[in-house]
CSV table of C-alpha atoms in Angstrom, one decimal:
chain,number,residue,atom,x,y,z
A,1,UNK,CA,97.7,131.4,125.3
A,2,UNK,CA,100.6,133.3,124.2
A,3,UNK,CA,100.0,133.1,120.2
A,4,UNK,CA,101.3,135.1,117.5
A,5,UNK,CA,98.8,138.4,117.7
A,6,UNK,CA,98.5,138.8,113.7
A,7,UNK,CA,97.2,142.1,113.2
A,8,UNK,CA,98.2,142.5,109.5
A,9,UNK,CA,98.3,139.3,106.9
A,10,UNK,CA,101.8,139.7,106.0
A,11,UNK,CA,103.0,138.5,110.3
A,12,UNK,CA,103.9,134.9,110.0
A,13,UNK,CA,103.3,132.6,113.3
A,14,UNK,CA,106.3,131.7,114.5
A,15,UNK,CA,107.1,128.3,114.0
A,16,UNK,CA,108.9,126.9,117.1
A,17,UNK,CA,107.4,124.7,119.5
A,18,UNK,CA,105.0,126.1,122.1
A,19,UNK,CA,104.1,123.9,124.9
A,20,UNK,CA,101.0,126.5,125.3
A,21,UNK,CA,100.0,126.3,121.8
A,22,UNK,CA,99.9,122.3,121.9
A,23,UNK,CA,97.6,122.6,124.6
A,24,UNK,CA,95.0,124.7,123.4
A,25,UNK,CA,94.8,122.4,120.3
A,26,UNK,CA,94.3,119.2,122.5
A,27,UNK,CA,91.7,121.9,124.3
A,28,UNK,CA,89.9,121.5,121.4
A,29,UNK,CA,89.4,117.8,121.4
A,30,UNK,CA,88.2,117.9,124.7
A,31,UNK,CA,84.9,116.9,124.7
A,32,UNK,CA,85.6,114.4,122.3
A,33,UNK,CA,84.9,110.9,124.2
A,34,UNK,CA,87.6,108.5,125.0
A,35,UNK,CA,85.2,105.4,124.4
A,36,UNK,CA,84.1,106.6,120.8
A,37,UNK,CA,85.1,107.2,117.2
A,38,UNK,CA,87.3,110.1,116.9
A,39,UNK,CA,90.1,112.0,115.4
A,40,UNK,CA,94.0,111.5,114.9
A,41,UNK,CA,95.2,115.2,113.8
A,42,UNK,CA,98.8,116.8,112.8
A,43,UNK,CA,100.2,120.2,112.6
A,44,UNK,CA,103.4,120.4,110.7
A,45,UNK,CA,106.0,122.9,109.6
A,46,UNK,CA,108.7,121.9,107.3
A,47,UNK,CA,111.0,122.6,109.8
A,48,UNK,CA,109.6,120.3,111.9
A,49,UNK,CA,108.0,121.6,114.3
A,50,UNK,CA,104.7,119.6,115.0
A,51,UNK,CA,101.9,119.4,117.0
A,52,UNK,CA,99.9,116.1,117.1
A,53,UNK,CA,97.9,113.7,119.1
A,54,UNK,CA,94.8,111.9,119.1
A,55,UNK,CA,91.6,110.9,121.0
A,56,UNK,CA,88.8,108.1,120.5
A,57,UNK,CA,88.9,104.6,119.4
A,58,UNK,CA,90.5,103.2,116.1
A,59,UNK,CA,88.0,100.0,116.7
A,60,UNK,CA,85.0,100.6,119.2
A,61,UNK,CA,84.8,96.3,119.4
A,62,UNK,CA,88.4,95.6,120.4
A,63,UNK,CA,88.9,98.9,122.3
A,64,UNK,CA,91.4,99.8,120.1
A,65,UNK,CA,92.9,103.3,120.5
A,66,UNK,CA,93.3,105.7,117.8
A,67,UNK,CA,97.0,107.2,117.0
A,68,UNK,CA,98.7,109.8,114.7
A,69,UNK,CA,99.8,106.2,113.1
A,70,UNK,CA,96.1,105.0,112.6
A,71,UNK,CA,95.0,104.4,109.3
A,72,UNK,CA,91.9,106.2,107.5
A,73,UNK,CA,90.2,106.1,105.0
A,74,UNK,CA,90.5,109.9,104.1
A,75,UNK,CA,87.8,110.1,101.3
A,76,UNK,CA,87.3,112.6,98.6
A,77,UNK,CA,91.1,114.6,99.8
A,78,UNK,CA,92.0,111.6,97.7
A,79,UNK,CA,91.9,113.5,94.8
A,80,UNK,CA,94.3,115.9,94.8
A,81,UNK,CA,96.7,112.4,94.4
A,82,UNK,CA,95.0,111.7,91.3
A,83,UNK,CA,95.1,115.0,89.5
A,84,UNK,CA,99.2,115.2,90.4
A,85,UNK,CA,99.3,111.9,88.7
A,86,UNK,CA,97.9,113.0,86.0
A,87,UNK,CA,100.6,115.9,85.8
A,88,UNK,CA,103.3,113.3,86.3
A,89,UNK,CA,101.9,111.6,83.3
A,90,UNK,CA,101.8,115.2,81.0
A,91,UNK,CA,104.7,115.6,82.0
A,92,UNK,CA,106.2,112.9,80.6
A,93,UNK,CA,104.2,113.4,77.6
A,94,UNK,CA,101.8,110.6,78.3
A,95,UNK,CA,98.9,112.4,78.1
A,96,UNK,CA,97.3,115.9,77.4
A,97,UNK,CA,95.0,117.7,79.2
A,98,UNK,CA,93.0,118.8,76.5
A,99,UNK,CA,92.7,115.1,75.4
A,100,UNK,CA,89.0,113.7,74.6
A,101,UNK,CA,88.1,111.2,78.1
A,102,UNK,CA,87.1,109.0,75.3
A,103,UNK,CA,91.0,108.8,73.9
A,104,UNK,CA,90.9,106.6,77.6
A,105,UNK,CA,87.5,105.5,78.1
A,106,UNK,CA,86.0,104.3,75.2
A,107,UNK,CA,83.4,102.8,76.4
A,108,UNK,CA,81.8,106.1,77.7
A,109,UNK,CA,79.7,107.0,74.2
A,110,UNK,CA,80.1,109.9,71.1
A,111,UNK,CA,78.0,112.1,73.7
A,112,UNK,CA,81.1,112.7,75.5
A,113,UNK,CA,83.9,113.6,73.1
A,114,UNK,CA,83.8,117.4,74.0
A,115,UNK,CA,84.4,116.2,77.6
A,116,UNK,CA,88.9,116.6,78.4
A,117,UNK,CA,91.2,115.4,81.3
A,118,UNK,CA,90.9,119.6,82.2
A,119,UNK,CA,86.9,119.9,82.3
A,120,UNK,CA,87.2,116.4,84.3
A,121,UNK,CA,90.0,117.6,86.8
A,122,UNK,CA,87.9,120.9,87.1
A,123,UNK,CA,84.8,119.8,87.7
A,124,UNK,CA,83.0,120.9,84.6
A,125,UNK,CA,82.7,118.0,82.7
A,126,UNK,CA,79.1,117.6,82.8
A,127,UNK,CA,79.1,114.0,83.4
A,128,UNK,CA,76.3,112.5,85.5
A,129,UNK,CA,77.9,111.1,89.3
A,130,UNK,CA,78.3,107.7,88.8
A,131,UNK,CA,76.6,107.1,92.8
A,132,UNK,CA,73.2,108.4,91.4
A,133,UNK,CA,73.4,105.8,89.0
A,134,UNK,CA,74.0,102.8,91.4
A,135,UNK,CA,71.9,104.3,93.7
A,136,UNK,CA,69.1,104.3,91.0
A,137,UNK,CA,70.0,100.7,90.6
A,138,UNK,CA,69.3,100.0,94.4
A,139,UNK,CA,73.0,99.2,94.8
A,140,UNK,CA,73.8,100.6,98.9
A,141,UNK,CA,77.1,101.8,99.9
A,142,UNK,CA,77.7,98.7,101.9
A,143,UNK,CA,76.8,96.7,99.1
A,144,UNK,CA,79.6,95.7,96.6
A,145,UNK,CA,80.3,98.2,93.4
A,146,UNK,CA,83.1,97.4,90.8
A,147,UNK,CA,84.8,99.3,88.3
A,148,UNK,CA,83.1,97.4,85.3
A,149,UNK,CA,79.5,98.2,87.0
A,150,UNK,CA,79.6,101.9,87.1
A,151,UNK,CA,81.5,101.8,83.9
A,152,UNK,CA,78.2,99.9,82.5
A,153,UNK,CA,75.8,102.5,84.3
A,154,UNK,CA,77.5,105.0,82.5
A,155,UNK,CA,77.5,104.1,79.0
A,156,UNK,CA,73.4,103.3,79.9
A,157,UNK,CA,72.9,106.9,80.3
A,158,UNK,CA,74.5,108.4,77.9
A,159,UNK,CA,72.8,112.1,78.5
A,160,UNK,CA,75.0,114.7,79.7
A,161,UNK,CA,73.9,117.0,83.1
A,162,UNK,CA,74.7,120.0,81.2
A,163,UNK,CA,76.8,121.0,78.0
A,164,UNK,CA,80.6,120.5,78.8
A,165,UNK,CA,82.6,123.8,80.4
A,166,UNK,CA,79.3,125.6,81.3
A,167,UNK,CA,78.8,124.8,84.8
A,168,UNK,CA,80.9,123.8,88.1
A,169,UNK,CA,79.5,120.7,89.9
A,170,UNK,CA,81.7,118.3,91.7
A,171,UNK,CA,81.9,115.5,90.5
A,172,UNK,CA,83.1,112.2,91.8
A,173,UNK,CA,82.8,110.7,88.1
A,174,UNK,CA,85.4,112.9,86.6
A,175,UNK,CA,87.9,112.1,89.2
A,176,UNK,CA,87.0,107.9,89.0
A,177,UNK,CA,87.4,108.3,85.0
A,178,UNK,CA,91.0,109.9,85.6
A,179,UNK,CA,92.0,107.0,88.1
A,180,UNK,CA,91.1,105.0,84.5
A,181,UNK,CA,93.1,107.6,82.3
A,182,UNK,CA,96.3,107.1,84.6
A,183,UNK,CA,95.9,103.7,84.1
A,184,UNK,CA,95.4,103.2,80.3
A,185,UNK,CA,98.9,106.1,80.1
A,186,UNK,CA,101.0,104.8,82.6
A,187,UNK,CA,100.2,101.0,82.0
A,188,UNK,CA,99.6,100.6,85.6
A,189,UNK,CA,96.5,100.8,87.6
A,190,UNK,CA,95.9,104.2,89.8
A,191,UNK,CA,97.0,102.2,93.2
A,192,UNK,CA,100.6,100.8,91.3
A,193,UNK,CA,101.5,104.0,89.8
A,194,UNK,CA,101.1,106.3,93.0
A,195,UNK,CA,102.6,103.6,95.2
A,196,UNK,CA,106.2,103.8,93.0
A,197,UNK,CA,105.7,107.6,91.9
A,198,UNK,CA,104.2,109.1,94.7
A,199,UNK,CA,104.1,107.5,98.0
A,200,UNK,CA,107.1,105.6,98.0
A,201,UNK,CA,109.9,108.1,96.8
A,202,UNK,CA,107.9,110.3,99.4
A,203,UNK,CA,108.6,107.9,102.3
A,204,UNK,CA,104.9,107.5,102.9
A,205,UNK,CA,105.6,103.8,103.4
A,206,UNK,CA,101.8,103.8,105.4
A,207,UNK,CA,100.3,104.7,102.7
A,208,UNK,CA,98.0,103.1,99.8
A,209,UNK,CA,95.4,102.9,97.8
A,210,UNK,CA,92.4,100.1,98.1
A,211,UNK,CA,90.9,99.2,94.9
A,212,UNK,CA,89.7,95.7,96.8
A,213,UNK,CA,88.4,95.4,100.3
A,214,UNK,CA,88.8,93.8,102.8
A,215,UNK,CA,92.4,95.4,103.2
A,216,UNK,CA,95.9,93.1,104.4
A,217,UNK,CA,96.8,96.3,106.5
A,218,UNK,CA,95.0,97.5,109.6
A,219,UNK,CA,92.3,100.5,108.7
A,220,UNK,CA,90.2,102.3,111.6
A,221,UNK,CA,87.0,101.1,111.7
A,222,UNK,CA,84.7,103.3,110.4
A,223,UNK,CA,81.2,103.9,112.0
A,224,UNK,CA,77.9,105.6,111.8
A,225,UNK,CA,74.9,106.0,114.5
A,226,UNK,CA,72.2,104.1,113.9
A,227,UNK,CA,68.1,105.6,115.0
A,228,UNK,CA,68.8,104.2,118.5
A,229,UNK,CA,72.0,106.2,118.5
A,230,UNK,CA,74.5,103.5,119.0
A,231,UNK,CA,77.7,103.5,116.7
A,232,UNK,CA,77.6,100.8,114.0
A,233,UNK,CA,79.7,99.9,111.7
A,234,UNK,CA,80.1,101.5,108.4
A,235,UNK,CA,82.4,100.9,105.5
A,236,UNK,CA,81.7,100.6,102.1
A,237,UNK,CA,83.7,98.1,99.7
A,238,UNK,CA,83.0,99.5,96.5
A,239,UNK,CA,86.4,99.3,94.3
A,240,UNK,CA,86.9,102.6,92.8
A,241,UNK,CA,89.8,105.1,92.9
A,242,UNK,CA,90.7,108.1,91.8
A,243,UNK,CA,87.8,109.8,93.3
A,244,UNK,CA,88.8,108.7,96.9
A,245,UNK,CA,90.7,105.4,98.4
A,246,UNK,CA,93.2,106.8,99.8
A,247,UNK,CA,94.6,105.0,102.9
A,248,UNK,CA,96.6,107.2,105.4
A,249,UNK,CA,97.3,108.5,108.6
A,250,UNK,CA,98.6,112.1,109.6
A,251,UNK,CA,102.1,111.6,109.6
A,252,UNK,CA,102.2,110.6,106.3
A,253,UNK,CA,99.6,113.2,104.6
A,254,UNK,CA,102.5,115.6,106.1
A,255,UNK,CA,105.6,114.3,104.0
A,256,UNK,CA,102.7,115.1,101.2
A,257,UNK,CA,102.3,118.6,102.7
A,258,UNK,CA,105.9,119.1,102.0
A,259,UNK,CA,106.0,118.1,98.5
A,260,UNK,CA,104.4,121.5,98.3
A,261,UNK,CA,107.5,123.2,98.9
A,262,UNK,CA,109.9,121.3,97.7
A,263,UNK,CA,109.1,119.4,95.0
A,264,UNK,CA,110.4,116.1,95.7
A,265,UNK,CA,108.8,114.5,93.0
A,266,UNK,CA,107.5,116.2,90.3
A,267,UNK,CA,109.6,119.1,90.8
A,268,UNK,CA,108.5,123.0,91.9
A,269,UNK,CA,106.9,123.9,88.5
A,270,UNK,CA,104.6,120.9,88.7
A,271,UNK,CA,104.3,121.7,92.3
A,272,UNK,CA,102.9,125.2,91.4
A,273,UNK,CA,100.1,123.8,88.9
A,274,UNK,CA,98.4,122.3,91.4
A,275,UNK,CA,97.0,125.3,92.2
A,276,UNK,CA,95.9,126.7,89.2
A,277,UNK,CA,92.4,127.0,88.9
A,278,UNK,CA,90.2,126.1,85.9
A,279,UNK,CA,88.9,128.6,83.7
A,280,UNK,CA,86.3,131.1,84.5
A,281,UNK,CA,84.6,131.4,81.3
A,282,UNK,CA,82.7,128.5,79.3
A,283,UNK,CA,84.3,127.8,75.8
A,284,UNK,CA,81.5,130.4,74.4
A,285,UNK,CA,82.4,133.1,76.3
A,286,UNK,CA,79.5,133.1,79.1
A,287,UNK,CA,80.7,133.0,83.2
A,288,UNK,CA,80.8,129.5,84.5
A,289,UNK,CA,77.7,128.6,86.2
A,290,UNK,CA,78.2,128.3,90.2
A,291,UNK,CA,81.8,128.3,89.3
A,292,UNK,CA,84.2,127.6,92.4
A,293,UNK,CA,88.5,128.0,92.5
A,294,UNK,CA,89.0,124.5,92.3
A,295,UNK,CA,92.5,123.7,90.8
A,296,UNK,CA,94.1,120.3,90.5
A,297,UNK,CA,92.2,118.0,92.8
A,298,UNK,CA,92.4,120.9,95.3
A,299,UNK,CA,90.0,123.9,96.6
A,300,UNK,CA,91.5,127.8,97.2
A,301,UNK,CA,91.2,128.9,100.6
A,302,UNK,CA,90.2,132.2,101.6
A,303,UNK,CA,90.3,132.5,105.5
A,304,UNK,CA,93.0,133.6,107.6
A,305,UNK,CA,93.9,136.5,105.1
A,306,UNK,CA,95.9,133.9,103.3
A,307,UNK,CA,96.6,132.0,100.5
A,308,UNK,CA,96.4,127.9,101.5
A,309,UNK,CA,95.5,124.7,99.4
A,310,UNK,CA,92.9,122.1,101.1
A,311,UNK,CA,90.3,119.6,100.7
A,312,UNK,CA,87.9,117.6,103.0
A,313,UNK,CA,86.8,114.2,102.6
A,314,UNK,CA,83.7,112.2,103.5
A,315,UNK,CA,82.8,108.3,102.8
A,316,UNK,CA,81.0,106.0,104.6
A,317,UNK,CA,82.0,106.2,108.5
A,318,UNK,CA,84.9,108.2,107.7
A,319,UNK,CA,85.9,112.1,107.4
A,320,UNK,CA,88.8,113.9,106.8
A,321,UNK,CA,90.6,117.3,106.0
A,322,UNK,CA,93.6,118.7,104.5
A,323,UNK,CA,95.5,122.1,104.6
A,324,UNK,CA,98.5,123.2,103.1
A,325,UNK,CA,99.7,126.5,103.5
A,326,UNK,CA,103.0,126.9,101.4
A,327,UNK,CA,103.9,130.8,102.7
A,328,UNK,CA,103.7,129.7,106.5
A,329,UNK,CA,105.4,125.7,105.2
A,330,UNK,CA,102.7,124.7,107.6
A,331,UNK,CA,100.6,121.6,106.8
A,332,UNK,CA,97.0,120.5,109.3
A,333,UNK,CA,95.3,117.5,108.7
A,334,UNK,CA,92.3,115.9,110.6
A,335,UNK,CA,91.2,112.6,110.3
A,336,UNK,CA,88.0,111.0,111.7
A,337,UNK,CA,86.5,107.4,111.2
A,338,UNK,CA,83.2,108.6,112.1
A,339,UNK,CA,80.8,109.6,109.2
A,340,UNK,CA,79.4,112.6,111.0
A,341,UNK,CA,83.0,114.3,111.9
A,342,UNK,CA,84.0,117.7,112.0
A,343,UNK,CA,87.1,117.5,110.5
A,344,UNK,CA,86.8,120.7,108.6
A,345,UNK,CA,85.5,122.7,111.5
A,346,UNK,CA,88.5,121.4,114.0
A,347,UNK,CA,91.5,121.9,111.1
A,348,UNK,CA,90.9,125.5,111.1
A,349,UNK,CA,90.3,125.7,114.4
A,350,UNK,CA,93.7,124.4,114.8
A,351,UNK,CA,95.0,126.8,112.0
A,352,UNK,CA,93.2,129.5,114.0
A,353,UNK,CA,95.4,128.4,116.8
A,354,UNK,CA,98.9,127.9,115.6
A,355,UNK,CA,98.1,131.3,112.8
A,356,UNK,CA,96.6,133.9,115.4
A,357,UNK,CA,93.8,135.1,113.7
A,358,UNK,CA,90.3,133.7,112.9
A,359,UNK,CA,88.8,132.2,110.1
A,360,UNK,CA,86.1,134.7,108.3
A,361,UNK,CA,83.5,131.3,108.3
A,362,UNK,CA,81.9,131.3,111.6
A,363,UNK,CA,79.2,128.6,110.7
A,364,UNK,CA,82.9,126.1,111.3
């Protein structure tokens, strides 16, 4: 498989096509049945140069194929849409990072003033995760969940997890209370804004975001096994964004990739915040508690000797990964509508691939 041999981290993979190289990817899918849920996955560089395909069944019942156009549900990698809203919005002067949640979200309670748009977007809020609370109220993920539910569960508790900047734990609240904060800046809810400011200037015409299910576009089917091991159906209608509900397929989550580099909209120096990281210490001083490089709605990487952006996703019978490595302009994503995917572990396999040398994570 003649690969780039990358014996020092500075050798770049060389970026045109390699009928060889888009074999040993599909290698990888091969024992991935054709009669199942599975995967639609990309590998992009700017310059075009792509290697794609896709194995398994968009809809088990109307054995439907899966396709690099095939919608997904991609989960949690939603966020990194919502935090680069919320830069839009700063930009403009809409909003501040080190705003009060409650300059948005009134409703939340005095007990979480000290909590900003920054501990939110860095997980450090301290905010209890608004799914414990519906699942405390026996509410299912394939029951219905609105906006104005969890917005009710929250104000109930009113006790905070742990005192604000202390302590790093991801948190799908945070990132559901921004999709609110775009929304009360911009004038427009999360799925509006991101439709005229992101997706469409991007010429990701595929792509959307469902705050109301069912959807007037065609989704994969997402599925689970049930204890006799047959695939079921599973999909979840609850209604929020920001935190995830993001609808895409791979060829679009590329012309994101690419925003990376050339700041299409937003422009380079928004671009580069991204990837900041949040603070390291709390506001008294002391080392964040289980602190991880999380920047704007986007985990570090630290495999391959090299620098790269990414974030998996996983929601009810879907799962999903995203890599963006701006040195190499090379962006990987995998998509899966099965809830027990490994979309992480085939991504970098794939970068392991198309890069030459192996991730330090063996447990992939």
């Amino acid at each position: 498989m003649p690969i780039v041999q990358n014996n020092n981290q500075n050798q770049q993979p060389d970026p045109t096509y390699n009928q060889a190289t888009d074999e040993a990817i599909k290698q990888l899918f091969n024992k991935i049945s054709p009669n199942e849920p599975g995967y639609a996955y990309i590998a992009s560089f700017d310059d075009g140069t792509t290697y794609k395909g896709a194995v398994g069944l968009d809809s088990i019942e109307e054995k439907l194929p899966i396709t690099t156009k095939t919608i997904f549900n991609i989960a949690s990698a939603s966020k990194q849409f919502t935090a680069f809203a919320i830069l839009l919005l700063e930009q403009e002067g809409k909003l501040n990072l080190d705003d009060s949640i409650l300059k948005y979200v009134s409703s939340l309670g005095t007990y979480a003033k000290p909590v900003t748009l920054r501990h939110l977007i860095h997980h450090t809020g301290g905010l209890v995760d608004y799914m414990e609370l519906a699942e405390g109220a026996n509410i299912k993920y394939t029951d219905k969940l609105t906006v104005e539910q969890s917005l009710d569960h929250l104000n109930n508790h009113q006790i905070a997890e742990f005192p604000v900047g202390t302590k790093y734990d991801y948190s799908n609240t945070g990132y559901f209370l921004l999709s609110l904060v775009v929304e009360k800046a911009s004038g427009k809810s999360l799925r509006e804004f991101s439709k005229e400011r992101i997706f469409k200037p991007l010429n990701m015409n595929d792509t959307s975001i469902v705050d109301r299910y069912p959807t007037n576009f065609p989704v994969a089917r997402g599925y689970s096994k049930n204890m006799l091991g047959a695939y079921e159906i599973f999909e979840s209608p609850w209604e929020h964004t920001g935190d995830g509900a993001v609808h895409t397929h791979v060829e679009d989550f590329v012309k994101w990739g690419q925003n990376f580099t050339t700041g299409t909209v937003g422009g380079k120096d928004l671009v580069k915040r991204m990837s900041e990281i949040g603070p390291k210490t709390s506001p008294s001083g002391e080392t964040i508690i289980n602190n991880k490089d999380y920047a704007f709605g986007l985990s570090i990487g630290k495999d391959f000797n090299r620098h790269y952006l990414e974030h998996s996703g996983g929601w009810a019978g879907y799962a999903s990964h995203f890599m963006r490595f701006p040195e190499e302009r090379l962006t990987i994503a995998v998509l899966s509508n099965y809830d027990e995917a490994k979309s992480e572990k085939y991504a970098k396999k794939i970068a392991e691939v198309i890069l030459g040398n192996s991730a330090k994570n063996k447990d992939i």
